[in-house]
JSON list of C-alpha atoms and ligand atoms in Angstrom, two decimals:
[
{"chain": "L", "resi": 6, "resn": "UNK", "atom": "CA", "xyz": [-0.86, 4.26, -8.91]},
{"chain": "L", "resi": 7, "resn": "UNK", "atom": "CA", "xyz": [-2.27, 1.29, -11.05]},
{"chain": "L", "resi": 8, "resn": "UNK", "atom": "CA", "xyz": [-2.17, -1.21, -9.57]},
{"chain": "L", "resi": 9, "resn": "UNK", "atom": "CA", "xyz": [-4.02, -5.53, -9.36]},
{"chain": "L", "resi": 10, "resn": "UNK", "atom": "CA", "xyz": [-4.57, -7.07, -6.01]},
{"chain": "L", "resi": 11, "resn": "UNK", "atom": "CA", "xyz": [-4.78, -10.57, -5.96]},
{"chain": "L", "resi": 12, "resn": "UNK", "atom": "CA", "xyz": [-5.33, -12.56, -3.57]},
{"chain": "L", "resi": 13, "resn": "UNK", "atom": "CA", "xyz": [-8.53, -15.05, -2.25]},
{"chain": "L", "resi": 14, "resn": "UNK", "atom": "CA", "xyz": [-11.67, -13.75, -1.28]},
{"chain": "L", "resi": 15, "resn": "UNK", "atom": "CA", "xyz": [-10.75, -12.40, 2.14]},
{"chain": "L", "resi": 16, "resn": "UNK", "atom": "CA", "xyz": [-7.61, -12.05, 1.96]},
{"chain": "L", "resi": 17, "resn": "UNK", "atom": "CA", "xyz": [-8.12, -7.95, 2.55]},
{"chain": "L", "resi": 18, "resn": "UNK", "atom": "CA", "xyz": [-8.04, -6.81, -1.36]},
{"chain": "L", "resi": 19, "resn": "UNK", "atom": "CA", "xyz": [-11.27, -4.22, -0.47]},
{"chain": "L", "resi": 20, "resn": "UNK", "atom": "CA", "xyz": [-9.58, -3.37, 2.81]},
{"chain": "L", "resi": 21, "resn": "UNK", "atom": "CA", "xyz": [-5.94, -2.91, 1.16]},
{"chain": "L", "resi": 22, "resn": "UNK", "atom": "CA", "xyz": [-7.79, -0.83, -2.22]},
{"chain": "L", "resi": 23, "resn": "UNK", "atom": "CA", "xyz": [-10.01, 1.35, 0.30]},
{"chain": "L", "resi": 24, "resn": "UNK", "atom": "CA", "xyz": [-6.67, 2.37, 2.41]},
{"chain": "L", "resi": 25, "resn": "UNK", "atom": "CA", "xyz": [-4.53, 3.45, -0.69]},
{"chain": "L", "resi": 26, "resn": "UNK", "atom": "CA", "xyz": [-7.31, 5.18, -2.77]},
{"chain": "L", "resi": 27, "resn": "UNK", "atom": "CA", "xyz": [-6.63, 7.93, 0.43]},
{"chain": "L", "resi": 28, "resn": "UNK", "atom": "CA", "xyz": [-3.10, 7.94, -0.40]},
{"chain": "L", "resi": 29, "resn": "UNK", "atom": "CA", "xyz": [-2.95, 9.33, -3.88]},
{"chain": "L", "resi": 30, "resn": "UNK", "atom": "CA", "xyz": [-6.78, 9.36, -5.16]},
{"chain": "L", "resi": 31, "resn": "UNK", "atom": "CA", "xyz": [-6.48, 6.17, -7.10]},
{"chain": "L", "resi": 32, "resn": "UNK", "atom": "CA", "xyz": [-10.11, 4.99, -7.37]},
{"chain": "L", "resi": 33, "resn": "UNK", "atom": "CA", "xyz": [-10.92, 1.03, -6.26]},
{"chain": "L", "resi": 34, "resn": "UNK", "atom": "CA", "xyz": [-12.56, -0.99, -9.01]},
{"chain": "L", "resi": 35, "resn": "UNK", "atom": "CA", "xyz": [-14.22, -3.91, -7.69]},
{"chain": "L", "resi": 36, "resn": "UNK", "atom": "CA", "xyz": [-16.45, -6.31, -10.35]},
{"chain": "L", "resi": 37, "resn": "UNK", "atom": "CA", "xyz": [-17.88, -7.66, -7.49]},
{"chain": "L", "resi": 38, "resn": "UNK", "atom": "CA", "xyz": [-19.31, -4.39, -5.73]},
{"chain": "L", "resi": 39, "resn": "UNK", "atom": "CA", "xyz": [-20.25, -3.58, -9.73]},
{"chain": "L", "resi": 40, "resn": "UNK", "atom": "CA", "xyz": [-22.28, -6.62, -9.94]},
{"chain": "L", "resi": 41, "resn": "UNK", "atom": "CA", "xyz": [-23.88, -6.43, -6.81]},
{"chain": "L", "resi": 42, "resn": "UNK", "atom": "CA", "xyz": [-24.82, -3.10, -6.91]},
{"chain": "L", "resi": 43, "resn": "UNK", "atom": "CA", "xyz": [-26.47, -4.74, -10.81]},
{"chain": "L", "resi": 44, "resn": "UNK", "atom": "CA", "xyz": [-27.96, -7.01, -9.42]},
{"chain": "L", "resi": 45, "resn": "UNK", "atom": "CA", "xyz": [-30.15, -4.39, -6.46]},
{"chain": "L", "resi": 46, "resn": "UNK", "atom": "CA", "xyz": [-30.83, -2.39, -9.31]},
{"chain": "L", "resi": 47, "resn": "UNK", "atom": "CA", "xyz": [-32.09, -5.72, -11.32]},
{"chain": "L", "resi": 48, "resn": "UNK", "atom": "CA", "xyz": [-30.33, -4.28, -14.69]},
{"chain": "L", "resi": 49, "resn": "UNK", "atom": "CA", "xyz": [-29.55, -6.82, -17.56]},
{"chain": "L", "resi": 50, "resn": "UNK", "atom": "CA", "xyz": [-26.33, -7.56, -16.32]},
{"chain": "L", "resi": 51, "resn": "UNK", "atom": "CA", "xyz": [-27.39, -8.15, -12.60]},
{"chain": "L", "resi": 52, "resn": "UNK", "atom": "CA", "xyz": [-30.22, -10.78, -14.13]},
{"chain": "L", "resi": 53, "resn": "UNK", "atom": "CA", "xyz": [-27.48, -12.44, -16.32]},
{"chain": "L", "resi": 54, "resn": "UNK", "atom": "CA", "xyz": [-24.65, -12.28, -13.08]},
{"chain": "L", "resi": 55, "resn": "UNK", "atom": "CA", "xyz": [-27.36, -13.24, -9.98]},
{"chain": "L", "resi": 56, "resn": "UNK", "atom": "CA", "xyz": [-27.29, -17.14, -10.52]},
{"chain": "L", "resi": 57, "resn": "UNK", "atom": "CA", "xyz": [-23.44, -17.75, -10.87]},
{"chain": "L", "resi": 58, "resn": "UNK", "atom": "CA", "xyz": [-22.54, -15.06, -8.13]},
{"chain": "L", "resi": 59, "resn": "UNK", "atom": "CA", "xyz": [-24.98, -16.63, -5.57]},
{"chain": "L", "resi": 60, "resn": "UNK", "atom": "CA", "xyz": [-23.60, -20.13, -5.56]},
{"chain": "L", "resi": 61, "resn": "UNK", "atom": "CA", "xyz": [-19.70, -18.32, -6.14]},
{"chain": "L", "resi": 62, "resn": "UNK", "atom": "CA", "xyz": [-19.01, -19.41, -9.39]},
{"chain": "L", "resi": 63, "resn": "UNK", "atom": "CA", "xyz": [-17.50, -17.06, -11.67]},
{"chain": "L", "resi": 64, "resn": "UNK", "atom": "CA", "xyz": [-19.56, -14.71, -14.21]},
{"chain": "L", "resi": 65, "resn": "UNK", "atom": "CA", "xyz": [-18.46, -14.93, -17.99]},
{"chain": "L", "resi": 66, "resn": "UNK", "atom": "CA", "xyz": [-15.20, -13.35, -19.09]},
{"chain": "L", "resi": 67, "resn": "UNK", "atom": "CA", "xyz": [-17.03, -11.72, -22.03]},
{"chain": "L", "resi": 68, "resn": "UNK", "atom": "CA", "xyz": [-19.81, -9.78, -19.29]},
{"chain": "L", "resi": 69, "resn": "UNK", "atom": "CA", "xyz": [-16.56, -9.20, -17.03]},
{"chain": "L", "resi": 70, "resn": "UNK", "atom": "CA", "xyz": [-14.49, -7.61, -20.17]},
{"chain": "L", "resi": 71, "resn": "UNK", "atom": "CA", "xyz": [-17.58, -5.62, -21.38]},
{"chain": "L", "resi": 72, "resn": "UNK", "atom": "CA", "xyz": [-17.82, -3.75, -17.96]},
{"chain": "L", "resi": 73, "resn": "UNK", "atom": "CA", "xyz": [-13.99, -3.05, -17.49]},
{"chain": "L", "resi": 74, "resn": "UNK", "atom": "CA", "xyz": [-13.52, -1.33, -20.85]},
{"chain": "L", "resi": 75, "resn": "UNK", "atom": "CA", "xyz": [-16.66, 0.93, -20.17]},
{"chain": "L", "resi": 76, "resn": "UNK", "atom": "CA", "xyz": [-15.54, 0.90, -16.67]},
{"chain": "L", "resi": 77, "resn": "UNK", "atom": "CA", "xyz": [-11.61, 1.76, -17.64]},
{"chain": "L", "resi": 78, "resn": "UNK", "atom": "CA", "xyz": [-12.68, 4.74, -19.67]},
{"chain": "L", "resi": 79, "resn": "UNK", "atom": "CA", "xyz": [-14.17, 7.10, -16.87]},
{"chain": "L", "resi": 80, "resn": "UNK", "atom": "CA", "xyz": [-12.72, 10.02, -16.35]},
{"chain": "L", "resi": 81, "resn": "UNK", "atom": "CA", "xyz": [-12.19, 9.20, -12.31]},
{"chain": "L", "resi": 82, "resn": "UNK", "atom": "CA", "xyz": [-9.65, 6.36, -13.73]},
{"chain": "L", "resi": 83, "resn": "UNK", "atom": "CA", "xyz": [-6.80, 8.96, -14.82]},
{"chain": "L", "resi": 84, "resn": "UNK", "atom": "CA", "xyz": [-6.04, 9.64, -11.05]},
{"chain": "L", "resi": 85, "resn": "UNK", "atom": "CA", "xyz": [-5.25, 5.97, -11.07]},
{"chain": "L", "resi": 86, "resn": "UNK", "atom": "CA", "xyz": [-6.68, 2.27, -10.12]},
{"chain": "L", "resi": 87, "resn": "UNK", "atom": "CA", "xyz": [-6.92, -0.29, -7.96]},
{"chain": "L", "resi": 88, "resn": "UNK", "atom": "CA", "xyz": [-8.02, -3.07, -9.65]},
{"chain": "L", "resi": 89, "resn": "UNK", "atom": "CA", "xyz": [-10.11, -5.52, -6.79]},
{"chain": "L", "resi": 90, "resn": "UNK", "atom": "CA", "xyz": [-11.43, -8.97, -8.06]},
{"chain": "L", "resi": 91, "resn": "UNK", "atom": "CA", "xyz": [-10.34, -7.98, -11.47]},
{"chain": "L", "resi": 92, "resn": "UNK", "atom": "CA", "xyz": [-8.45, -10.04, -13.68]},
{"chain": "L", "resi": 93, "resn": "UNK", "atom": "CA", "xyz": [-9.94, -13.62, -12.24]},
{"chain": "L", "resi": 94, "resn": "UNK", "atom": "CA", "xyz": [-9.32, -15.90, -14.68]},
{"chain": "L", "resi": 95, "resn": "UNK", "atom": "CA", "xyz": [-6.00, -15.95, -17.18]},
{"chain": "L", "resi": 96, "resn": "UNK", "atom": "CA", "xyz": [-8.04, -14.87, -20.43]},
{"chain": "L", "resi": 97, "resn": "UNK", "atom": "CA", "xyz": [-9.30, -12.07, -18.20]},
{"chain": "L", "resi": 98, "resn": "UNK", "atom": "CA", "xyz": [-5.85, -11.16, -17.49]},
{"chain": "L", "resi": 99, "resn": "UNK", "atom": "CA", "xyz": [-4.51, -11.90, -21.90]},
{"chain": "L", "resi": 100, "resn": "UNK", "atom": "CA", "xyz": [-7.82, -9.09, -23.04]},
{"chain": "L", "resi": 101, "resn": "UNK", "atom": "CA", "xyz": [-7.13, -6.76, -20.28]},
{"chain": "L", "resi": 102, "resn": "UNK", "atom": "CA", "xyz": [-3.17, -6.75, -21.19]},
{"chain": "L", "resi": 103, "resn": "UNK", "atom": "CA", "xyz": [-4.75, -5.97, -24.96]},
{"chain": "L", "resi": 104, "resn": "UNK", "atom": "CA", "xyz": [-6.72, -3.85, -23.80]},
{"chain": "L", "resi": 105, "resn": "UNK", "atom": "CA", "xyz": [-4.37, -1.19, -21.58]},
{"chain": "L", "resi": 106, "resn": "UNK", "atom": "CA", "xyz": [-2.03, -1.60, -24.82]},
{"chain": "L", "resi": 107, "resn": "UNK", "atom": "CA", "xyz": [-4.81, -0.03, -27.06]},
{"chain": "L", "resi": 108, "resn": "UNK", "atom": "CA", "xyz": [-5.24, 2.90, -24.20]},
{"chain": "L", "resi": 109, "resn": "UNK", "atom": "CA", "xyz": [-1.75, 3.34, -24.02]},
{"chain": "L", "resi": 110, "resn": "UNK", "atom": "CA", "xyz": [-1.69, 2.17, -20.54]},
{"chain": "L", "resi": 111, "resn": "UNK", "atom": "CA", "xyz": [1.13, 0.74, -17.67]},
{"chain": "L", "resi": 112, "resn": "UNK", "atom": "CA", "xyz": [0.44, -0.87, -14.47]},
{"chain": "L", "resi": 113, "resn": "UNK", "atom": "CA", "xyz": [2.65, -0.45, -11.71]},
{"chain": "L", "resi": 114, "resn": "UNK", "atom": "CA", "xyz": [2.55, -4.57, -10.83]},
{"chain": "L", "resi": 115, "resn": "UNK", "atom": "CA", "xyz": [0.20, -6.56, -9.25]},
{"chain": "L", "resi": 116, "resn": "UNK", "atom": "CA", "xyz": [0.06, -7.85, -5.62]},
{"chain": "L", "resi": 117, "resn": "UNK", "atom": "CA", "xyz": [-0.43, -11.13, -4.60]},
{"chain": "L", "resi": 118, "resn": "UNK", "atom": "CA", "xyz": [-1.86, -10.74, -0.64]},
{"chain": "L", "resi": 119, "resn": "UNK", "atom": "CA", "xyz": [-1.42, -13.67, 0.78]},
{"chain": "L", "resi": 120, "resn": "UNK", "atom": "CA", "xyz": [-2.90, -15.10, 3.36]},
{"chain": "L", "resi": 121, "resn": "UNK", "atom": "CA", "xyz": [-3.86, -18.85, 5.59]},
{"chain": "L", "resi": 122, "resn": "UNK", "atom": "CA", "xyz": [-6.77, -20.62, 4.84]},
{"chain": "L", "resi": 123, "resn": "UNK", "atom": "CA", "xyz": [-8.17, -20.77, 8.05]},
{"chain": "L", "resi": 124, "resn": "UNK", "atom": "CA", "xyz": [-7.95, -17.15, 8.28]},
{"chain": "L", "resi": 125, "resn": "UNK", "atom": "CA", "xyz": [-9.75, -16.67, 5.25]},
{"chain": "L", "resi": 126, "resn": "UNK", "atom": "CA", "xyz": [-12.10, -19.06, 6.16]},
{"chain": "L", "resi": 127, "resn": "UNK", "atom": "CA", "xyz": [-12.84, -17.19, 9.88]},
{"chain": "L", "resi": 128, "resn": "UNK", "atom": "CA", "xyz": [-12.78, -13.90, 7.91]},
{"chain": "L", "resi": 129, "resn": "UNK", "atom": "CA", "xyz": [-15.41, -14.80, 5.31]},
{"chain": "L", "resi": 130, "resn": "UNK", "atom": "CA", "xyz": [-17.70, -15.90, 7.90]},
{"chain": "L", "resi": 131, "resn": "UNK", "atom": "CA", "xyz": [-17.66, -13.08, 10.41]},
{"chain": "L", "resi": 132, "resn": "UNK", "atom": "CA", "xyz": [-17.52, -10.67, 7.65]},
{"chain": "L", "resi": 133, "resn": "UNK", "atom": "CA", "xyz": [-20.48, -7.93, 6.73]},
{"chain": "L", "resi": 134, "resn": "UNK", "atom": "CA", "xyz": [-20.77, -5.57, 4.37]},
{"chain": "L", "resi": 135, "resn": "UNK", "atom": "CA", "xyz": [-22.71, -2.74, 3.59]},
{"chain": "L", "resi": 136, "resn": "UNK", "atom": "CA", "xyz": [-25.58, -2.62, 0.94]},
{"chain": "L", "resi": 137, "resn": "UNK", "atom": "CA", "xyz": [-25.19, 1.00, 0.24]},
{"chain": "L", "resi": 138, "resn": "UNK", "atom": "CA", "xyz": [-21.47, 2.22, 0.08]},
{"chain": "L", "resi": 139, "resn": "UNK", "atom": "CA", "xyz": [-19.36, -1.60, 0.27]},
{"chain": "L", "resi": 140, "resn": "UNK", "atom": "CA", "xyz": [-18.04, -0.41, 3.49]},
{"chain": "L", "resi": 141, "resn": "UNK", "atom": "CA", "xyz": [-16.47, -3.55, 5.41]},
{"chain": "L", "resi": 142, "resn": "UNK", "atom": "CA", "xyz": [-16.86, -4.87, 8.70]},
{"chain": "L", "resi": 143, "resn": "UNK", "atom": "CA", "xyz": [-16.32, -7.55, 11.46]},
{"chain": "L", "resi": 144, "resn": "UNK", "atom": "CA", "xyz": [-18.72, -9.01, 13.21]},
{"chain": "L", "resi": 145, "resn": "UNK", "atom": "CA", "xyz": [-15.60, -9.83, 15.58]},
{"chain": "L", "resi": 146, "resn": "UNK", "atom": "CA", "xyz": [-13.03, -7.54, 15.53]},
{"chain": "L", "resi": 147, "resn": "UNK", "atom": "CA", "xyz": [-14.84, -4.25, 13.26]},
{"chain": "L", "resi": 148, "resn": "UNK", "atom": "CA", "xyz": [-18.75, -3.95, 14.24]},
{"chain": "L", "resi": 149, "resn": "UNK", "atom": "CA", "xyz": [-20.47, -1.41, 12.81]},
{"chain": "L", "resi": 150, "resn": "UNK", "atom": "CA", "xyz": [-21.23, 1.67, 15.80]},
{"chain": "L", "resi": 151, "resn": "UNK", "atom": "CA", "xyz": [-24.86, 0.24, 15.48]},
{"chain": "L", "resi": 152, "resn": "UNK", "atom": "CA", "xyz": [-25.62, -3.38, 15.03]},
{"chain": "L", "resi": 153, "resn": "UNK", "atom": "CA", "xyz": [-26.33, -3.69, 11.26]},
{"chain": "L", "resi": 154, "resn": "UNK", "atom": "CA", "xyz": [-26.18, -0.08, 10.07]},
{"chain": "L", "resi": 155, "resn": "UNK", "atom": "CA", "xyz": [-23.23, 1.45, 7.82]},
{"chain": "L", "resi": 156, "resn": "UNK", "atom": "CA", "xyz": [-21.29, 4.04, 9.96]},
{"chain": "L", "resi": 157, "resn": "UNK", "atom": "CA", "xyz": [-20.24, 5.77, 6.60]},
{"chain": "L", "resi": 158, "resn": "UNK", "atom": "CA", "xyz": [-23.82, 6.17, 4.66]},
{"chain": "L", "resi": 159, "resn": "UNK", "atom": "CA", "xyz": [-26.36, 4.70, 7.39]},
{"chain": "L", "resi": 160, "resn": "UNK", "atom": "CA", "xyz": [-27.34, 2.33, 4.58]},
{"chain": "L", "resi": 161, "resn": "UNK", "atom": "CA", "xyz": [-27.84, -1.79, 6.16]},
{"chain": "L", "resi": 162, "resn": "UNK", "atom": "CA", "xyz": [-24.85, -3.87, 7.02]},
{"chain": "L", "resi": 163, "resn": "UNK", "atom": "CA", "xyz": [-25.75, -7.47, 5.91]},
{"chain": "L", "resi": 164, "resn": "UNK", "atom": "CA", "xyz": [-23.93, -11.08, 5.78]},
{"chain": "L", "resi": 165, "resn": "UNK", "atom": "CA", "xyz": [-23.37, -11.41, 1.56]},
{"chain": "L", "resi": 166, "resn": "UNK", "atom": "CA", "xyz": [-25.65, -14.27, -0.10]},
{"chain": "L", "resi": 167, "resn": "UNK", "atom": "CA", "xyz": [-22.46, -15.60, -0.89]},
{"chain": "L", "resi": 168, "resn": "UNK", "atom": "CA", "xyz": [-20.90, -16.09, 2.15]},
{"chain": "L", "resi": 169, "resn": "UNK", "atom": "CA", "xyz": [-23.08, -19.26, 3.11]},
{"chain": "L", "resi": 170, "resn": "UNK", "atom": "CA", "xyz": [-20.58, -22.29, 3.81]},
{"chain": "L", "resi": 171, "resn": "UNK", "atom": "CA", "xyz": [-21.51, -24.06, 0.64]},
{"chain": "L", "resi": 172, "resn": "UNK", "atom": "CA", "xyz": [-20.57, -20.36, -1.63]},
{"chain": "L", "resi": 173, "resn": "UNK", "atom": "CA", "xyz": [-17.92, -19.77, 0.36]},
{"chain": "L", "resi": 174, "resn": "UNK", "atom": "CA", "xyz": [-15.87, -23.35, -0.02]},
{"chain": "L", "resi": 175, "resn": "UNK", "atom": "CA", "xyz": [-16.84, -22.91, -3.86]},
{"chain": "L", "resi": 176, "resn": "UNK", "atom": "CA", "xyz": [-15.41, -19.58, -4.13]},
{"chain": "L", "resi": 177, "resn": "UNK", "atom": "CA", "xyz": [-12.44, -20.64, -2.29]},
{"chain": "L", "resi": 178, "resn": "UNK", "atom": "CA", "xyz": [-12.01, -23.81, -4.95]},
{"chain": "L", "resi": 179, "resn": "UNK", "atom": "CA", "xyz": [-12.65, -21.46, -7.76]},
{"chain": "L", "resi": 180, "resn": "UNK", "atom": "CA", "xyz": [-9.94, -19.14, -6.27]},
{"chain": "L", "resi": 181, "resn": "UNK", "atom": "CA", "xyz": [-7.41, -21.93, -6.24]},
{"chain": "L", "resi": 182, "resn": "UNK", "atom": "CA", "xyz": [-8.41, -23.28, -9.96]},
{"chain": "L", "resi": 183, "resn": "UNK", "atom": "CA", "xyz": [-8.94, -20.29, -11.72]},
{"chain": "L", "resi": 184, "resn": "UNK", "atom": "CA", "xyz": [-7.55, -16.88, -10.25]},
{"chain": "L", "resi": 185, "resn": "UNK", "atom": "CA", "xyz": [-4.32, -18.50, -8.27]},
{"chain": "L", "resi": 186, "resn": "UNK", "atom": "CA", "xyz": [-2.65, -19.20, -11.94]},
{"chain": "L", "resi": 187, "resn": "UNK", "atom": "CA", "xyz": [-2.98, -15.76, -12.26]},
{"chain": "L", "resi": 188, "resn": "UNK", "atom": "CA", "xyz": [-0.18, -15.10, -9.83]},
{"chain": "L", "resi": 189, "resn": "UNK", "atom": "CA", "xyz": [2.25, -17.37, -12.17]},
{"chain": "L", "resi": 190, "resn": "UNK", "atom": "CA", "xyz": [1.14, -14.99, -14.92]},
{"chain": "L", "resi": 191, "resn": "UNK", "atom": "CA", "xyz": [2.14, -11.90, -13.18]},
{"chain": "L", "resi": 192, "resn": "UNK", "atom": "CA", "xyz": [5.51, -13.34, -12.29]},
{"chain": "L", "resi": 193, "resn": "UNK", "atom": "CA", "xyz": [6.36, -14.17, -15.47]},
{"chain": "L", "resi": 194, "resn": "UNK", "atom": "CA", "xyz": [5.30, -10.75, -16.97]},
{"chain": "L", "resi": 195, "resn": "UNK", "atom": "CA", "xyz": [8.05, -9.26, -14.64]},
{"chain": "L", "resi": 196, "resn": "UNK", "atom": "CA", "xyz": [5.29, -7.32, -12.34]},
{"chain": "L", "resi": 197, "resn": "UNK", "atom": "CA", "xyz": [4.37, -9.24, -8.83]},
{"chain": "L", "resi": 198, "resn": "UNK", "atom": "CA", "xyz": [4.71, -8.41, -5.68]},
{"chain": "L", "resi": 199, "resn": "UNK", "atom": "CA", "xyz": [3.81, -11.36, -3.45]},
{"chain": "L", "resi": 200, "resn": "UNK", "atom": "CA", "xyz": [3.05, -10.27, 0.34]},
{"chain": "L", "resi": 201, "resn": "UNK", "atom": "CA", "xyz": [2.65, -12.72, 3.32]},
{"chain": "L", "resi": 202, "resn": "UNK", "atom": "CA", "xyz": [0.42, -10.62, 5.55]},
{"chain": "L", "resi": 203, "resn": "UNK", "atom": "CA", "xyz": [-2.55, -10.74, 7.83]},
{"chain": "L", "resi": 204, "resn": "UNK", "atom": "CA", "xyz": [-2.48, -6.95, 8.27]},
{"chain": "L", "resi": 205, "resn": "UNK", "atom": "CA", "xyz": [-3.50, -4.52, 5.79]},
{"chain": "L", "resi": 206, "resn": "UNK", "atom": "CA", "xyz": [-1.32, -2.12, 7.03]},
{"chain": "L", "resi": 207, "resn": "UNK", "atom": "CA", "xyz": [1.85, -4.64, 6.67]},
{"chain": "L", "resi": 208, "resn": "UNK", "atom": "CA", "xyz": [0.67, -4.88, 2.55]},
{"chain": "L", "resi": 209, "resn": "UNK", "atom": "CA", "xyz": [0.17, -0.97, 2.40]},
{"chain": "L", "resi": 210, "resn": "UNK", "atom": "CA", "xyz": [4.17, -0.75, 3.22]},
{"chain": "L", "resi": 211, "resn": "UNK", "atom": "CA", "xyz": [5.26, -3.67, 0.96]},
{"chain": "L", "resi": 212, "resn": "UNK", "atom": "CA", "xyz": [3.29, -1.64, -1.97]},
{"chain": "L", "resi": 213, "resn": "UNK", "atom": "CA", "xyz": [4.76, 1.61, -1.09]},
{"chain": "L", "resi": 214, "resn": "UNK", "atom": "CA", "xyz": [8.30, 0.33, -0.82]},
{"chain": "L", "resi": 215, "resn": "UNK", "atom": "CA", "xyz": [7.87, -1.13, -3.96]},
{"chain": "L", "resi": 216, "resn": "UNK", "atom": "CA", "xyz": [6.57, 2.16, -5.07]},
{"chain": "L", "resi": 217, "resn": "UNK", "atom": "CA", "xyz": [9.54, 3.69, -3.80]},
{"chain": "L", "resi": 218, "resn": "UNK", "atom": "CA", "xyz": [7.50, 6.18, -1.68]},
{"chain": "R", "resi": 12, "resn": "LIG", "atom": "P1", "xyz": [-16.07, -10.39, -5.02]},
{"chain": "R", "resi": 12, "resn": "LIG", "atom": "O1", "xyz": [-16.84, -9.32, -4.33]},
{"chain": "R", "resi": 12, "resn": "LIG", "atom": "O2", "xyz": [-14.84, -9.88, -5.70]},
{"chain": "R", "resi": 12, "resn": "LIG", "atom": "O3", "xyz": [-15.79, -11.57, -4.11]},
{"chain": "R", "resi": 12, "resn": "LIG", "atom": "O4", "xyz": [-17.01, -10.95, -6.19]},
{"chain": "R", "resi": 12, "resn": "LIG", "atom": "C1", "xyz": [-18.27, -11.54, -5.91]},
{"chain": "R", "resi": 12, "resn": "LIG", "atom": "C2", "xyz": [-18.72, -12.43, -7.07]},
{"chain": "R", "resi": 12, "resn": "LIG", "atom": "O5", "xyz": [-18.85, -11.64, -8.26]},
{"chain": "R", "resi": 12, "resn": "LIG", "atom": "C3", "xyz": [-17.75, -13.53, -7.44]},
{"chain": "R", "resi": 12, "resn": "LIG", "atom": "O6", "xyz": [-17.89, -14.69, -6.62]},
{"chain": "R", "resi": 12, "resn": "LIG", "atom": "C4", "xyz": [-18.15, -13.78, -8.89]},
{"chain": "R", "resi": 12, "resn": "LIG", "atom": "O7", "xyz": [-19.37, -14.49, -8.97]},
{"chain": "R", "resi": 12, "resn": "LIG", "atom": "C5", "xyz": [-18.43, -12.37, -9.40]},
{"chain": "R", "resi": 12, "resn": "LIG", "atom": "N1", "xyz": [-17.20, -11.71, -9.93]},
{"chain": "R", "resi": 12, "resn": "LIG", "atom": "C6", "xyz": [-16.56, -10.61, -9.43]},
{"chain": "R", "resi": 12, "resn": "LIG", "atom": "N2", "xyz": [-15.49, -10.28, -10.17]},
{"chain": "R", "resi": 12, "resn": "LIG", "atom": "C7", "xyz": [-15.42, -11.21, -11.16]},
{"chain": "R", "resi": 12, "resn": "LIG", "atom": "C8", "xyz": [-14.52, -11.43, -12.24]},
{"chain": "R", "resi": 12, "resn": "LIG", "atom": "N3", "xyz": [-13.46, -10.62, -12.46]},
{"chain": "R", "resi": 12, "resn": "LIG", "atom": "N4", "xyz": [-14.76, -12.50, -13.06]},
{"chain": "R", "resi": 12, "resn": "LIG", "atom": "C9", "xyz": [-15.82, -13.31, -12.88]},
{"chain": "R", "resi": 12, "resn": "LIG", "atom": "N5", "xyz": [-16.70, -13.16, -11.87]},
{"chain": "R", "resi": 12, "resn": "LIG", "atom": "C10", "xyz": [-16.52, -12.13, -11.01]}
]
């Protein structure tokens, strides 16, 4: 499947992309887990993405448009993809519809998870994540088996330098200026599915009904 989630940050896009990459060996593409993993290996990109990403602005649609047609090439990508935190902005989502027209390409739609602020907003700040694989937890309701090591790759579990209150209310009025008009986009183009869940496993069976699996 090809496939966009939308949706704020928290609303379960990694959790929702991780669940159906089993399913049919779609891979997930997050921008966020590519820039963070850029930024630990202090490339070029992760110097020119560290600033913006720490305070949760966005990074520059021309940096963000550079790594998805490298990233949209690989040969992992014919299987399928899930496309996490990618298109964020609307001239994100105009290049990448040029884009999968020069490769010949058709998503399946995109998914708008939807989900209540203060969930979110408990979500973001109970949430860890691990520095080695981008395995997610719960401080709450999904510890890791040891307290701040990855069950999956043993690498640390840590709380995101952008999930401080001050990043986290900017990324949430970013969201709402910049990525939520993407939903309007997507309905127009003929190709959203808008879900009203909490559970990941509630948005796994709206996408596979729409699927028609
Ligand atoms: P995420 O893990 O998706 O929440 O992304 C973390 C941060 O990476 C965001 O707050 C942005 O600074 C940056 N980022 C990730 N994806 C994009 C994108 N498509 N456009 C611009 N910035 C992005």
């Amino acid at each position: 499947m090809k496939l966009i989630l939308l949706g704020a940050p928290g609303a379960g896009k990694g959790t929702v992309a991780k669940l159906l990459t089993k399913m049919d060996g779609s891979v997930q593409i997050s921008t966020g887990d590519i820039l963070r993993g850029a930024v630990a290996a202090g490339t070029e990109l992760g110097k020119k993405a560290q600033a913006a990403m720490k305070a949760g602005d966005l990074v520059s649609d021309d940096l963000i448009m550079g790594i998805m047609e490298e990233r949209l090439k690989e040969d992992d990508c014919k299987a399928g993809y899930l496309l996490d935190g990618f298109p964020r902005t609307i001239p994100q989502a105009e290049a990448l519809k040029v884009l999968l027209e020069k490769m010949g390409e058709k998503l399946d739609f995109a998914v708008s998870i939807e989900v209540p602020t203060e969930v979110i907003l408990d979500r973001l700040t109970t949430r860890r994540t691990c520095t080695g694989c981008g395995e997610i937890y719960n401080v709450k309701s999904n510890p890791p088996k040891v307290e701040g090591v990855c069950d999956k790759c043993g690498e640390p579990v840590v709380q995101r330098e952008d999930e401080t209150e001050e990043a986290i209310n900017n990324r949430l009025s970013v969201y709402n200026e910049q990525t939520a008009p993407l939903i309007g986009f997507y309905e127009n183009e003929g190709m959203l599915l808008k879900v009203d869940a909490t559970s990941s496993d509630a948005v796994i069976d709206a996408i596979q009904a729409k699927l028609g699996k």
